[in-house]
Amino acid sequence: MADLADKLNRPLLDAAGVVAGDRVLDLASGAGEPALSAARRVGGAGLVVGSDLVPGMLGGAVRRAATETAPPLFTAADMTSLPFANGAFDRVTCRFGVMFVPDTLAALRDVRRVLRAGGRAAFMVWGPLAGNGLFADIGAAVAARLGEDHSLAPLFRFAAPGSLAAAMSEAGFGTVTESDLTPVRKAPADQPFWRAALDMSFGHRLGGLPANERAALESDIAARFAAQAVDGVVPVPAHVRIIVGQ
Ligand SMILES: C[S@@+](CC[C@H](N)C(=O)[O-])C[C@H]1O[C@@H](n2cnc3c(N)ncnc32)[C@H](O)[C@@H]1O
Protein backbone atom coordinates (compact mmCIF):
# COMPACT_ATOMS: atom_id res chain seq x y z
CA MET A 1 0.00 0.00 0.00
CA ALA A 2 2.98 2.31 0.46
CA ASP A 3 2.91 3.94 -2.97
CA LEU A 4 -0.84 4.47 -2.69
CA ALA A 5 -0.64 5.92 0.81
CA ASP A 6 -0.32 9.57 -0.09
CA LYS A 7 -2.95 9.30 -2.83
CA LEU A 8 -5.37 7.97 -0.21
CA ASN A 9 -4.40 9.74 3.01
CA ARG A 10 -4.16 13.28 1.73
CA PRO A 11 -7.71 13.36 0.26
CA LEU A 12 -9.09 11.63 3.37
CA LEU A 13 -7.48 14.17 5.71
CA ASP A 14 -8.57 17.01 3.40
CA ALA A 15 -12.14 15.69 3.42
CA ALA A 16 -12.10 15.53 7.22
CA GLY A 17 -10.74 19.10 7.26
CA VAL A 18 -7.71 18.20 9.37
CA VAL A 19 -5.45 21.22 9.96
CA ALA A 20 -2.61 22.13 12.32
CA GLY A 21 -3.64 22.09 15.97
CA ASP A 22 -6.65 19.76 15.52
CA ARG A 23 -7.59 16.95 17.90
CA VAL A 24 -8.08 13.92 15.65
CA LEU A 25 -9.32 10.41 16.43
CA ASP A 26 -8.40 7.75 13.87
CA LEU A 27 -10.50 4.58 14.08
CA ALA A 28 -9.35 1.09 13.04
CA SER A 29 -5.80 2.38 12.54
CA GLY A 30 -4.32 -1.09 12.06
CA ALA A 31 -0.69 -0.59 10.99
CA GLY A 32 -1.04 3.16 11.61
CA GLU A 33 -2.61 5.01 8.68
CA PRO A 34 -3.97 7.57 8.37
CA ALA A 35 -3.12 8.35 12.03
CA LEU A 36 0.58 8.83 11.22
CA SER A 37 -0.17 11.19 8.32
CA ALA A 38 -2.69 13.09 10.46
CA ALA A 39 -0.12 13.55 13.23
CA ARG A 40 2.32 15.15 10.77
CA ARG A 41 -0.42 17.54 9.67
CA VAL A 42 -1.69 18.60 13.13
CA GLY A 43 1.86 19.02 14.47
CA GLY A 44 2.90 19.44 18.08
CA ALA A 45 0.03 21.83 18.84
CA GLY A 46 -2.53 19.16 17.95
CA LEU A 47 -3.25 15.63 19.11
CA VAL A 48 -3.88 12.44 17.16
CA VAL A 49 -5.19 9.31 18.84
CA GLY A 50 -4.92 6.17 16.72
CA SER A 51 -7.13 3.29 17.81
CA ASP A 52 -8.03 -0.27 16.88
CA LEU A 53 -10.25 -3.01 18.24
CA VAL A 54 -7.31 -5.44 18.28
CA PRO A 55 -4.40 -4.27 20.45
CA GLY A 56 -1.96 -6.52 18.57
CA MET A 57 -2.77 -4.69 15.31
CA LEU A 58 -1.22 -1.55 16.77
CA GLY A 59 2.25 -3.04 17.33
CA GLY A 60 3.43 -1.99 13.87
CA ALA A 61 1.82 1.43 14.25
CA VAL A 62 3.68 2.05 17.51
CA ARG A 63 6.98 0.98 15.91
CA ARG A 64 6.43 3.26 12.91
CA ALA A 65 5.52 6.17 15.20
CA ALA A 66 8.84 5.91 17.04
CA THR A 67 10.63 7.95 14.36
CA GLU A 68 8.02 10.76 14.25
CA THR A 69 8.66 14.10 15.95
CA ALA A 70 5.02 14.52 17.09
CA PRO A 71 3.72 10.94 17.01
CA PRO A 72 0.11 9.86 17.48
CA LEU A 73 -0.89 8.14 20.70
CA PHE A 74 -2.18 4.62 20.08
CA THR A 75 -4.76 2.80 22.15
CA ALA A 76 -7.16 -0.12 21.84
CA ALA A 77 -10.76 0.98 21.26
CA ASP A 78 -13.91 -0.55 19.79
CA MET A 79 -15.52 2.06 17.56
CA THR A 80 -18.97 1.02 18.75
CA SER A 81 -18.08 1.93 22.34
CA LEU A 82 -15.36 4.56 22.37
CA PRO A 83 -13.54 5.25 25.66
CA PHE A 84 -13.54 9.04 25.11
CA ALA A 85 -15.52 11.98 26.46
CA ASN A 86 -18.33 13.66 24.55
CA GLY A 87 -16.98 16.28 22.13
CA ALA A 88 -13.34 15.28 22.72
CA PHE A 89 -12.30 15.53 19.03
CA ASP A 90 -12.49 18.04 16.18
CA ARG A 91 -12.11 15.36 13.49
CA VAL A 92 -12.55 11.61 13.18
CA THR A 93 -10.96 9.60 10.38
CA CYS A 94 -11.23 5.96 9.42
CA ARG A 95 -9.58 4.24 6.44
CA PHE A 96 -10.97 0.84 5.41
CA GLY A 97 -12.32 -0.03 8.87
CA VAL A 98 -16.03 0.71 9.20
CA MET A 99 -17.04 -2.13 6.85
CA PHE A 100 -15.84 -4.69 9.40
CA VAL A 101 -18.15 -3.47 12.18
CA PRO A 102 -21.44 -5.40 12.28
CA ASP A 103 -23.32 -2.68 14.17
CA THR A 104 -22.53 0.25 11.91
CA LEU A 105 -25.16 2.52 13.43
CA ALA A 106 -23.77 2.04 16.94
CA ALA A 107 -20.32 3.01 15.65
CA LEU A 108 -21.55 6.08 13.76
CA ARG A 109 -23.58 7.27 16.77
CA ASP A 110 -20.57 6.93 19.04
CA VAL A 111 -18.41 8.79 16.53
CA ARG A 112 -20.93 11.65 16.65
CA ARG A 113 -20.83 11.61 20.41
CA VAL A 114 -17.04 12.08 20.60
CA LEU A 115 -17.04 14.84 17.95
CA ARG A 116 -17.45 18.44 19.07
CA ALA A 117 -20.38 20.41 17.65
CA GLY A 118 -19.47 21.30 14.07
CA GLY A 119 -16.82 18.57 14.00
CA ARG A 120 -16.42 16.27 11.03
CA ALA A 121 -15.92 12.56 10.42
CA ALA A 122 -14.52 11.10 7.18
CA PHE A 123 -14.62 7.41 6.29
CA MET A 124 -12.78 5.79 3.39
CA VAL A 125 -14.31 2.60 1.98
CA TRP A 126 -13.70 0.48 -1.10
CA GLY A 127 -15.77 1.20 -4.19
CA PRO A 128 -16.92 -1.70 -6.42
CA LEU A 129 -14.74 -4.81 -6.75
CA ALA A 130 -14.59 -4.34 -10.52
CA GLY A 131 -12.67 -1.08 -10.04
CA ASN A 132 -10.17 -2.60 -7.62
CA GLY A 133 -7.75 -4.58 -9.75
CA LEU A 134 -5.79 -6.03 -6.85
CA PHE A 135 -8.76 -7.72 -5.22
CA ALA A 136 -10.50 -8.50 -8.53
CA ASP A 137 -7.53 -10.46 -9.91
CA ILE A 138 -6.72 -12.20 -6.63
CA GLY A 139 -10.40 -13.10 -6.18
CA ALA A 140 -10.65 -14.44 -9.73
CA ALA A 141 -7.52 -16.59 -9.28
CA VAL A 142 -8.79 -17.97 -5.95
CA ALA A 143 -12.22 -18.72 -7.44
CA ALA A 144 -10.64 -20.52 -10.41
CA ARG A 145 -8.46 -22.74 -8.17
CA LEU A 146 -10.56 -23.19 -5.02
CA GLY A 147 -14.11 -22.52 -6.20
CA GLU A 148 -16.52 -19.67 -5.52
CA ASP A 149 -15.71 -17.71 -2.41
CA HIS A 150 -17.31 -14.84 -0.52
CA SER A 151 -14.30 -13.78 1.55
CA LEU A 152 -14.06 -10.42 -0.20
CA ALA A 153 -17.69 -9.48 0.49
CA PRO A 154 -17.05 -7.63 3.81
CA LEU A 155 -14.48 -5.36 2.14
CA PHE A 156 -17.09 -4.19 -0.36
CA ARG A 157 -19.97 -3.83 2.08
CA PHE A 158 -20.29 -0.09 1.40
CA ALA A 159 -19.36 -0.21 -2.28
CA ALA A 160 -22.85 0.85 -3.36
CA PRO A 161 -23.01 4.65 -3.75
CA GLY A 162 -24.94 6.25 -0.92
CA SER A 163 -25.00 3.19 1.34
CA LEU A 164 -22.71 4.47 4.10
CA ALA A 165 -24.00 8.02 3.59
CA ALA A 166 -27.52 6.80 4.36
CA ALA A 167 -26.29 5.15 7.57
CA MET A 168 -24.53 8.39 8.57
CA SER A 169 -27.70 10.39 8.06
CA GLU A 170 -29.61 7.82 10.12
CA ALA A 171 -26.98 8.17 12.87
CA GLY A 172 -27.73 11.89 13.01
CA PHE A 173 -25.00 13.55 10.94
CA GLY A 174 -26.43 16.78 9.54
CA THR A 175 -24.57 17.21 6.26
CA VAL A 176 -23.30 14.09 4.54
CA THR A 177 -21.33 14.15 1.29
CA GLU A 178 -19.45 11.53 -0.66
CA SER A 179 -16.86 11.51 -3.39
CA ASP A 180 -15.04 8.87 -5.41
CA LEU A 181 -11.32 8.53 -6.05
CA THR A 182 -9.79 6.27 -8.68
CA PRO A 183 -6.03 6.31 -8.11
CA VAL A 184 -3.77 3.92 -9.99
CA ARG A 185 -1.13 2.13 -8.00
CA LYS A 186 2.22 1.54 -9.70
CA ALA A 187 3.23 -1.89 -8.45
CA PRO A 188 6.63 -3.49 -9.12
CA ALA A 189 6.09 -6.41 -11.51
CA ASP A 190 9.03 -8.39 -10.09
CA GLN A 191 7.70 -8.41 -6.51
CA PRO A 192 4.73 -10.22 -4.92
CA PHE A 193 2.99 -6.93 -4.08
CA TRP A 194 -0.30 -8.85 -4.03
CA ARG A 195 0.69 -11.35 -1.29
CA ALA A 196 -0.37 -9.23 1.71
CA ALA A 197 -3.83 -8.73 0.19
CA LEU A 198 -4.05 -12.47 -0.57
CA ASP A 199 -3.20 -13.39 3.02
CA MET A 200 -5.43 -10.70 4.51
CA SER A 201 -8.48 -11.71 2.48
CA PHE A 202 -8.06 -15.47 2.05
CA GLY A 203 -5.67 -16.53 4.84
CA HIS A 204 -8.38 -18.57 6.54
CA ARG A 205 -8.74 -20.70 3.38
CA LEU A 206 -5.07 -20.91 2.50
CA GLY A 207 -3.94 -22.10 5.94
CA GLY A 208 -4.90 -25.72 5.26
CA LEU A 209 -3.80 -25.73 1.62
CA PRO A 210 -0.92 -28.09 0.69
CA ALA A 211 2.26 -26.18 -0.21
CA ASN A 212 2.15 -27.19 -3.88
CA GLU A 213 -1.43 -25.92 -4.26
CA ARG A 214 -0.55 -22.64 -2.61
CA ALA A 215 2.45 -22.31 -4.94
CA ALA A 216 0.22 -23.00 -7.97
CA LEU A 217 -2.28 -20.36 -6.82
CA GLU A 218 0.49 -17.81 -6.28
CA SER A 219 1.92 -18.55 -9.70
CA ASP A 220 -1.56 -17.97 -11.27
CA ILE A 221 -1.81 -14.62 -9.49
CA ALA A 222 1.72 -13.58 -10.47
CA ALA A 223 0.96 -14.50 -14.11
CA ARG A 224 -2.25 -12.43 -14.11
CA PHE A 225 -0.37 -9.34 -12.97
CA ALA A 226 2.73 -10.03 -15.12
CA ALA A 227 0.45 -9.97 -18.17
CA GLN A 228 -0.51 -6.38 -17.29
CA ALA A 229 3.05 -5.09 -16.74
CA VAL A 230 4.50 -2.23 -18.75
CA ASP A 231 8.26 -1.67 -18.39
CA GLY A 232 8.34 -3.53 -15.09
CA VAL A 233 5.37 -1.68 -13.60
CA VAL A 234 1.89 -3.09 -13.09
CA PRO A 235 -0.74 -0.34 -13.14
CA VAL A 236 -3.27 -1.48 -10.54
CA PRO A 237 -6.48 0.56 -10.54
CA ALA A 238 -8.24 1.29 -7.27
CA HIS A 239 -11.68 2.74 -6.62
CA VAL A 240 -12.35 4.19 -3.19
CA ARG A 241 -15.06 6.39 -1.77
CA ILE A 242 -14.85 9.04 0.96
CA ILE A 243 -17.98 9.75 2.98
CA VAL A 244 -17.96 12.84 5.17
CA GLY A 245 -20.43 13.73 7.91
CA GLN A 246 -20.61 17.04 9.72
C1 LIG B 1 -8.16 -3.31 6.77
S1 LIG B 1 -7.69 -2.80 8.38
C2 LIG B 1 -7.46 -1.08 8.12
C3 LIG B 1 -6.25 -0.57 8.81
C4 LIG B 1 -5.77 0.85 8.42
N1 LIG B 1 -6.74 1.87 8.75
C5 LIG B 1 -5.39 0.92 6.96
O1 LIG B 1 -6.11 1.55 6.18
O2 LIG B 1 -4.37 0.34 6.58
C6 LIG B 1 -9.18 -2.88 9.31
C7 LIG B 1 -8.99 -2.70 10.81
O3 LIG B 1 -10.28 -2.56 11.42
C8 LIG B 1 -10.14 -3.00 12.75
N2 LIG B 1 -11.48 -3.16 13.36
C9 LIG B 1 -12.41 -4.09 13.09
N3 LIG B 1 -13.50 -3.90 13.86
C10 LIG B 1 -13.27 -2.81 14.63
C11 LIG B 1 -14.00 -2.12 15.64
N4 LIG B 1 -15.23 -2.54 16.02
N5 LIG B 1 -13.44 -1.05 16.23
C12 LIG B 1 -12.19 -0.63 15.88
N6 LIG B 1 -11.45 -1.25 14.92
C13 LIG B 1 -11.97 -2.33 14.32
C14 LIG B 1 -9.35 -4.28 12.58
O4 LIG B 1 -8.77 -4.73 13.78
C15 LIG B 1 -8.31 -3.86 11.52
O5 LIG B 1 -7.12 -3.41 12.11
mmCIF file of C-alpha atoms and ligand atoms in Angstrom:
data_model
loop_
_atom_site.group_PDB
_atom_site.id
_atom_site.type_symbol
_atom_site.label_atom_id
_atom_site.label_comp_id
_atom_site.label_asym_id
_atom_site.label_seq_id
_atom_site.Cartn_x
_atom_site.Cartn_y
_atom_site.Cartn_z
ATOM 1 C CA MET A 1 0.000 0.000 0.000
ATOM 2 C CA ALA A 2 2.980 2.311 0.462
ATOM 3 C CA ASP A 3 2.915 3.942 -2.971
ATOM 4 C CA LEU A 4 -0.844 4.470 -2.687
ATOM 5 C CA ALA A 5 -0.636 5.921 0.813
ATOM 6 C CA ASP A 6 -0.322 9.566 -0.088
ATOM 7 C CA LYS A 7 -2.950 9.300 -2.832
ATOM 8 C CA LEU A 8 -5.372 7.973 -0.206
ATOM 9 C CA ASN A 9 -4.402 9.738 3.013
ATOM 10 C CA ARG A 10 -4.163 13.282 1.731
ATOM 11 C CA PRO A 11 -7.705 13.357 0.259
ATOM 12 C CA LEU A 12 -9.086 11.633 3.368
ATOM 13 C CA LEU A 13 -7.475 14.174 5.708
ATOM 14 C CA ASP A 14 -8.569 17.015 3.400
ATOM 15 C CA ALA A 15 -12.144 15.687 3.424
ATOM 16 C CA ALA A 16 -12.097 15.525 7.221
ATOM 17 C CA GLY A 17 -10.742 19.103 7.255
ATOM 18 C CA VAL A 18 -7.712 18.196 9.371
ATOM 19 C CA VAL A 19 -5.450 21.217 9.961
ATOM 20 C CA ALA A 20 -2.607 22.128 12.322
ATOM 21 C CA GLY A 21 -3.641 22.087 15.969
ATOM 22 C CA ASP A 22 -6.654 19.755 15.522
ATOM 23 C CA ARG A 23 -7.588 16.949 17.902
ATOM 24 C CA VAL A 24 -8.077 13.916 15.648
ATOM 25 C CA LEU A 25 -9.318 10.414 16.429
ATOM 26 C CA ASP A 26 -8.401 7.754 13.867
ATOM 27 C CA LEU A 27 -10.499 4.583 14.077
ATOM 28 C CA ALA A 28 -9.348 1.091 13.044
ATOM 29 C CA SER A 29 -5.801 2.383 12.536
ATOM 30 C CA GLY A 30 -4.317 -1.093 12.058
ATOM 31 C CA ALA A 31 -0.692 -0.586 10.990
ATOM 32 C CA GLY A 32 -1.044 3.160 11.605
ATOM 33 C CA GLU A 33 -2.609 5.006 8.680
ATOM 34 C CA PRO A 34 -3.975 7.570 8.370
ATOM 35 C CA ALA A 35 -3.120 8.345 12.030
ATOM 36 C CA LEU A 36 0.583 8.826 11.218
ATOM 37 C CA SER A 37 -0.169 11.191 8.316
ATOM 38 C CA ALA A 38 -2.691 13.086 10.455
ATOM 39 C CA ALA A 39 -0.121 13.547 13.229
ATOM 40 C CA ARG A 40 2.318 15.151 10.769
ATOM 41 C CA ARG A 41 -0.424 17.540 9.670
ATOM 42 C CA VAL A 42 -1.689 18.601 13.130
ATOM 43 C CA GLY A 43 1.861 19.018 14.465
ATOM 44 C CA GLY A 44 2.895 19.444 18.082
ATOM 45 C CA ALA A 45 0.029 21.828 18.840
ATOM 46 C CA GLY A 46 -2.530 19.157 17.954
ATOM 47 C CA LEU A 47 -3.250 15.631 19.108
ATOM 48 C CA VAL A 48 -3.880 12.435 17.163
ATOM 49 C CA VAL A 49 -5.193 9.305 18.839
ATOM 50 C CA GLY A 50 -4.917 6.170 16.716
ATOM 51 C CA SER A 51 -7.128 3.289 17.813
ATOM 52 C CA ASP A 52 -8.026 -0.266 16.877
ATOM 53 C CA LEU A 53 -10.245 -3.010 18.241
ATOM 54 C CA VAL A 54 -7.309 -5.443 18.275
ATOM 55 C CA PRO A 55 -4.401 -4.265 20.454
ATOM 56 C CA GLY A 56 -1.959 -6.521 18.567
ATOM 57 C CA MET A 57 -2.772 -4.694 15.313
ATOM 58 C CA LEU A 58 -1.225 -1.547 16.771
ATOM 59 C CA GLY A 59 2.255 -3.043 17.331
ATOM 60 C CA GLY A 60 3.430 -1.990 13.867
ATOM 61 C CA ALA A 61 1.821 1.432 14.248
ATOM 62 C CA VAL A 62 3.678 2.047 17.514
ATOM 63 C CA ARG A 63 6.979 0.976 15.907
ATOM 64 C CA ARG A 64 6.428 3.255 12.915
ATOM 65 C CA ALA A 65 5.523 6.171 15.203
ATOM 66 C CA ALA A 66 8.840 5.913 17.044
ATOM 67 C CA THR A 67 10.632 7.954 14.357
ATOM 68 C CA GLU A 68 8.017 10.755 14.253
ATOM 69 C CA THR A 69 8.659 14.102 15.955
ATOM 70 C CA ALA A 70 5.021 14.518 17.086
ATOM 71 C CA PRO A 71 3.718 10.944 17.010
ATOM 72 C CA PRO A 72 0.111 9.861 17.482
ATOM 73 C CA LEU A 73 -0.886 8.136 20.702
ATOM 74 C CA PHE A 74 -2.175 4.625 20.078
ATOM 75 C CA THR A 75 -4.761 2.803 22.152
ATOM 76 C CA ALA A 76 -7.162 -0.123 21.836
ATOM 77 C CA ALA A 77 -10.763 0.981 21.258
ATOM 78 C CA ASP A 78 -13.906 -0.554 19.792
ATOM 79 C CA MET A 79 -15.516 2.058 17.564
ATOM 80 C CA THR A 80 -18.969 1.019 18.747
ATOM 81 C CA SER A 81 -18.079 1.931 22.342
ATOM 82 C CA LEU A 82 -15.361 4.559 22.375
ATOM 83 C CA PRO A 83 -13.544 5.252 25.663
ATOM 84 C CA PHE A 84 -13.538 9.037 25.113
ATOM 85 C CA ALA A 85 -15.520 11.977 26.465
ATOM 86 C CA ASN A 86 -18.327 13.664 24.546
ATOM 87 C CA GLY A 87 -16.979 16.277 22.133
ATOM 88 C CA ALA A 88 -13.341 15.277 22.717
ATOM 89 C CA PHE A 89 -12.300 15.526 19.033
ATOM 90 C CA ASP A 90 -12.485 18.036 16.179
ATOM 91 C CA ARG A 91 -12.115 15.358 13.495
ATOM 92 C CA VAL A 92 -12.552 11.610 13.178
ATOM 93 C CA THR A 93 -10.955 9.603 10.378
ATOM 94 C CA CYS A 94 -11.225 5.956 9.424
ATOM 95 C CA ARG A 95 -9.577 4.235 6.443
ATOM 96 C CA PHE A 96 -10.969 0.845 5.413
ATOM 97 C CA GLY A 97 -12.324 -0.027 8.871
ATOM 98 C CA VAL A 98 -16.031 0.709 9.202
ATOM 99 C CA MET A 99 -17.041 -2.125 6.846
ATOM 100 C CA PHE A 100 -15.845 -4.687 9.403
ATOM 101 C CA VAL A 101 -18.150 -3.470 12.179
ATOM 102 C CA PRO A 102 -21.439 -5.402 12.276
ATOM 103 C CA ASP A 103 -23.323 -2.681 14.173
ATOM 104 C CA THR A 104 -22.534 0.255 11.908
ATOM 105 C CA LEU A 105 -25.164 2.519 13.430
ATOM 106 C CA ALA A 106 -23.766 2.038 16.939
ATOM 107 C CA ALA A 107 -20.320 3.008 15.646
ATOM 108 C CA LEU A 108 -21.554 6.078 13.762
ATOM 109 C CA ARG A 109 -23.581 7.272 16.766
ATOM 110 C CA ASP A 110 -20.571 6.930 19.040
ATOM 111 C CA VAL A 111 -18.414 8.788 16.525
ATOM 112 C CA ARG A 112 -20.934 11.650 16.645
ATOM 113 C CA ARG A 113 -20.826 11.611 20.414
ATOM 114 C CA VAL A 114 -17.042 12.076 20.603
ATOM 115 C CA LEU A 115 -17.044 14.840 17.952
ATOM 116 C CA ARG A 116 -17.447 18.438 19.070
ATOM 117 C CA ALA A 117 -20.378 20.407 17.647
ATOM 118 C CA GLY A 118 -19.474 21.300 14.069
ATOM 119 C CA GLY A 119 -16.825 18.571 13.996
ATOM 120 C CA ARG A 120 -16.420 16.270 11.034
ATOM 121 C CA ALA A 121 -15.922 12.555 10.418
ATOM 122 C CA ALA A 122 -14.519 11.103 7.182
ATOM 123 C CA PHE A 123 -14.622 7.412 6.288
ATOM 124 C CA MET A 124 -12.784 5.785 3.389
ATOM 125 C CA VAL A 125 -14.307 2.600 1.980
ATOM 126 C CA TRP A 126 -13.698 0.485 -1.103
ATOM 127 C CA GLY A 127 -15.774 1.202 -4.193
ATOM 128 C CA PRO A 128 -16.915 -1.698 -6.420
ATOM 129 C CA LEU A 129 -14.745 -4.808 -6.748
ATOM 130 C CA ALA A 130 -14.593 -4.342 -10.522
ATOM 131 C CA GLY A 131 -12.670 -1.082 -10.036
ATOM 132 C CA ASN A 132 -10.171 -2.600 -7.624
ATOM 133 C CA GLY A 133 -7.753 -4.575 -9.754
ATOM 134 C CA LEU A 134 -5.786 -6.026 -6.850
ATOM 135 C CA PHE A 135 -8.765 -7.717 -5.224
ATOM 136 C CA ALA A 136 -10.496 -8.498 -8.528
ATOM 137 C CA ASP A 137 -7.531 -10.462 -9.909
ATOM 138 C CA ILE A 138 -6.716 -12.200 -6.629
ATOM 139 C CA GLY A 139 -10.402 -13.102 -6.177
ATOM 140 C CA ALA A 140 -10.648 -14.441 -9.730
ATOM 141 C CA ALA A 141 -7.523 -16.590 -9.283
ATOM 142 C CA VAL A 142 -8.788 -17.970 -5.946
ATOM 143 C CA ALA A 143 -12.223 -18.719 -7.443
ATOM 144 C CA ALA A 144 -10.636 -20.517 -10.410
ATOM 145 C CA ARG A 145 -8.457 -22.735 -8.166
ATOM 146 C CA LEU A 146 -10.564 -23.190 -5.025
ATOM 147 C CA GLY A 147 -14.106 -22.523 -6.200
ATOM 148 C CA GLU A 148 -16.515 -19.667 -5.521
ATOM 149 C CA ASP A 149 -15.707 -17.712 -2.406
ATOM 150 C CA HIS A 150 -17.315 -14.841 -0.517
ATOM 151 C CA SER A 151 -14.298 -13.783 1.550
ATOM 152 C CA LEU A 152 -14.061 -10.417 -0.202
ATOM 153 C CA ALA A 153 -17.687 -9.481 0.493
ATOM 154 C CA PRO A 154 -17.049 -7.633 3.806
ATOM 155 C CA LEU A 155 -14.483 -5.357 2.143
ATOM 156 C CA PHE A 156 -17.086 -4.195 -0.363
ATOM 157 C CA ARG A 157 -19.967 -3.828 2.081
ATOM 158 C CA PHE A 158 -20.290 -0.093 1.399
ATOM 159 C CA ALA A 159 -19.362 -0.213 -2.277
ATOM 160 C CA ALA A 160 -22.848 0.853 -3.363
ATOM 161 C CA PRO A 161 -23.012 4.645 -3.753
ATOM 162 C CA GLY A 162 -24.939 6.254 -0.918
ATOM 163 C CA SER A 163 -24.996 3.189 1.345
ATOM 164 C CA LEU A 164 -22.705 4.472 4.102
ATOM 165 C CA ALA A 165 -23.997 8.024 3.591
ATOM 166 C CA ALA A 166 -27.521 6.795 4.360
ATOM 167 C CA ALA A 167 -26.291 5.149 7.571
ATOM 168 C CA MET A 168 -24.531 8.387 8.574
ATOM 169 C CA SER A 169 -27.700 10.390 8.061
ATOM 170 C CA GLU A 170 -29.606 7.825 10.119
ATOM 171 C CA ALA A 171 -26.980 8.174 12.871
ATOM 172 C CA GLY A 172 -27.726 11.889 13.007
ATOM 173 C CA PHE A 173 -25.004 13.545 10.939
ATOM 174 C CA GLY A 174 -26.433 16.783 9.536
ATOM 175 C CA THR A 175 -24.572 17.209 6.259
ATOM 176 C CA VAL A 176 -23.299 14.092 4.541
ATOM 177 C CA THR A 177 -21.330 14.149 1.285
ATOM 178 C CA GLU A 178 -19.452 11.527 -0.662
ATOM 179 C CA SER A 179 -16.861 11.510 -3.394
ATOM 180 C CA ASP A 180 -15.041 8.870 -5.414
ATOM 181 C CA LEU A 181 -11.317 8.525 -6.046
ATOM 182 C CA THR A 182 -9.786 6.267 -8.679
ATOM 183 C CA PRO A 183 -6.029 6.311 -8.112
ATOM 184 C CA VAL A 184 -3.773 3.918 -9.993
ATOM 185 C CA ARG A 185 -1.132 2.129 -8.003
ATOM 186 C CA LYS A 186 2.222 1.538 -9.704
ATOM 187 C CA ALA A 187 3.226 -1.893 -8.454
ATOM 188 C CA PRO A 188 6.630 -3.490 -9.116
ATOM 189 C CA ALA A 189 6.095 -6.410 -11.515
ATOM 190 C CA ASP A 190 9.029 -8.388 -10.094
ATOM 191 C CA GLN A 191 7.695 -8.413 -6.514
ATOM 192 C CA PRO A 192 4.732 -10.225 -4.918
ATOM 193 C CA PHE A 193 2.985 -6.932 -4.080
ATOM 194 C CA TRP A 194 -0.304 -8.853 -4.027
ATOM 195 C CA ARG A 195 0.689 -11.348 -1.290
ATOM 196 C CA ALA A 196 -0.369 -9.234 1.710
ATOM 197 C CA ALA A 197 -3.827 -8.727 0.187
ATOM 198 C CA LEU A 198 -4.052 -12.465 -0.566
ATOM 199 C CA ASP A 199 -3.203 -13.391 3.018
ATOM 200 C CA MET A 200 -5.427 -10.703 4.508
ATOM 201 C CA SER A 201 -8.483 -11.713 2.484
ATOM 202 C CA PHE A 202 -8.061 -15.472 2.052
ATOM 203 C CA GLY A 203 -5.671 -16.526 4.838
ATOM 204 C CA HIS A 204 -8.380 -18.574 6.536
ATOM 205 C CA ARG A 205 -8.737 -20.702 3.382
ATOM 206 C CA LEU A 206 -5.073 -20.906 2.500
ATOM 207 C CA GLY A 207 -3.942 -22.097 5.937
ATOM 208 C CA GLY A 208 -4.904 -25.721 5.258
ATOM 209 C CA LEU A 209 -3.797 -25.729 1.625
ATOM 210 C CA PRO A 210 -0.920 -28.091 0.685
ATOM 211 C CA ALA A 211 2.261 -26.179 -0.214
ATOM 212 C CA ASN A 212 2.152 -27.194 -3.884
ATOM 213 C CA GLU A 213 -1.434 -25.920 -4.263
ATOM 214 C CA ARG A 214 -0.555 -22.641 -2.606
ATOM 215 C CA ALA A 215 2.451 -22.312 -4.940
ATOM 216 C CA ALA A 216 0.222 -22.998 -7.968
ATOM 217 C CA LEU A 217 -2.283 -20.359 -6.823
ATOM 218 C CA GLU A 218 0.487 -17.814 -6.280
ATOM 219 C CA SER A 219 1.917 -18.546 -9.699
ATOM 220 C CA ASP A 220 -1.557 -17.969 -11.265
ATOM 221 C CA ILE A 221 -1.814 -14.615 -9.492
ATOM 222 C CA ALA A 222 1.719 -13.584 -10.471
ATOM 223 C CA ALA A 223 0.958 -14.504 -14.109
ATOM 224 C CA ARG A 224 -2.250 -12.429 -14.113
ATOM 225 C CA PHE A 225 -0.369 -9.341 -12.971
ATOM 226 C CA ALA A 226 2.727 -10.026 -15.122
ATOM 227 C CA ALA A 227 0.447 -9.971 -18.172
ATOM 228 C CA GLN A 228 -0.507 -6.377 -17.290
ATOM 229 C CA ALA A 229 3.052 -5.088 -16.736
ATOM 230 C CA VAL A 230 4.504 -2.230 -18.749
ATOM 231 C CA ASP A 231 8.258 -1.667 -18.385
ATOM 232 C CA GLY A 232 8.342 -3.534 -15.087
ATOM 233 C CA VAL A 233 5.372 -1.676 -13.598
ATOM 234 C CA VAL A 234 1.888 -3.088 -13.093
ATOM 235 C CA PRO A 235 -0.742 -0.337 -13.144
ATOM 236 C CA VAL A 236 -3.268 -1.479 -10.545
ATOM 237 C CA PRO A 237 -6.480 0.564 -10.544
ATOM 238 C CA ALA A 238 -8.244 1.288 -7.266
ATOM 239 C CA HIS A 239 -11.680 2.736 -6.621
ATOM 240 C CA VAL A 240 -12.350 4.191 -3.188
ATOM 241 C CA ARG A 241 -15.065 6.390 -1.769
ATOM 242 C CA ILE A 242 -14.855 9.039 0.957
ATOM 243 C CA ILE A 243 -17.975 9.750 2.975
ATOM 244 C CA VAL A 244 -17.955 12.840 5.172
ATOM 245 C CA GLY A 245 -20.429 13.730 7.909
ATOM 246 C CA GLN A 246 -20.614 17.039 9.722
HETATM 247 C C1 LIG B 1 -8.165 -3.306 6.775
HETATM 248 S S1 LIG B 1 -7.692 -2.798 8.381
HETATM 249 C C2 LIG B 1 -7.464 -1.077 8.116
HETATM 250 C C3 LIG B 1 -6.250 -0.568 8.813
HETATM 251 C C4 LIG B 1 -5.775 0.850 8.422
HETATM 252 N N1 LIG B 1 -6.736 1.874 8.747
HETATM 253 C C5 LIG B 1 -5.387 0.921 6.960
HETATM 254 O O1 LIG B 1 -6.112 1.546 6.181
HETATM 255 O O2 LIG B 1 -4.370 0.336 6.576
HETATM 256 C C6 LIG B 1 -9.182 -2.880 9.309
HETATM 257 C C7 LIG B 1 -8.993 -2.698 10.812
HETATM 258 O O3 LIG B 1 -10.279 -2.559 11.417
HETATM 259 C C8 LIG B 1 -10.142 -3.000 12.754
HETATM 260 N N2 LIG B 1 -11.482 -3.157 13.360
HETATM 261 C C9 LIG B 1 -12.409 -4.091 13.086
HETATM 262 N N3 LIG B 1 -13.500 -3.904 13.856
HETATM 263 C C10 LIG B 1 -13.265 -2.813 14.635
HETATM 264 C C11 LIG B 1 -14.004 -2.123 15.642
HETATM 265 N N4 LIG B 1 -15.228 -2.536 16.020
HETATM 266 N N5 LIG B 1 -13.443 -1.047 16.230
HETATM 267 C C12 LIG B 1 -12.195 -0.632 15.876
HETATM 268 N N6 LIG B 1 -11.450 -1.251 14.923
HETATM 269 C C13 LIG B 1 -11.975 -2.329 14.321
HETATM 270 C C14 LIG B 1 -9.345 -4.276 12.577
HETATM 271 O O4 LIG B 1 -8.767 -4.732 13.783
HETATM 272 C C15 LIG B 1 -8.311 -3.855 11.519
HETATM 273 O O5 LIG B 1 -7.118 -3.411 12.110
#
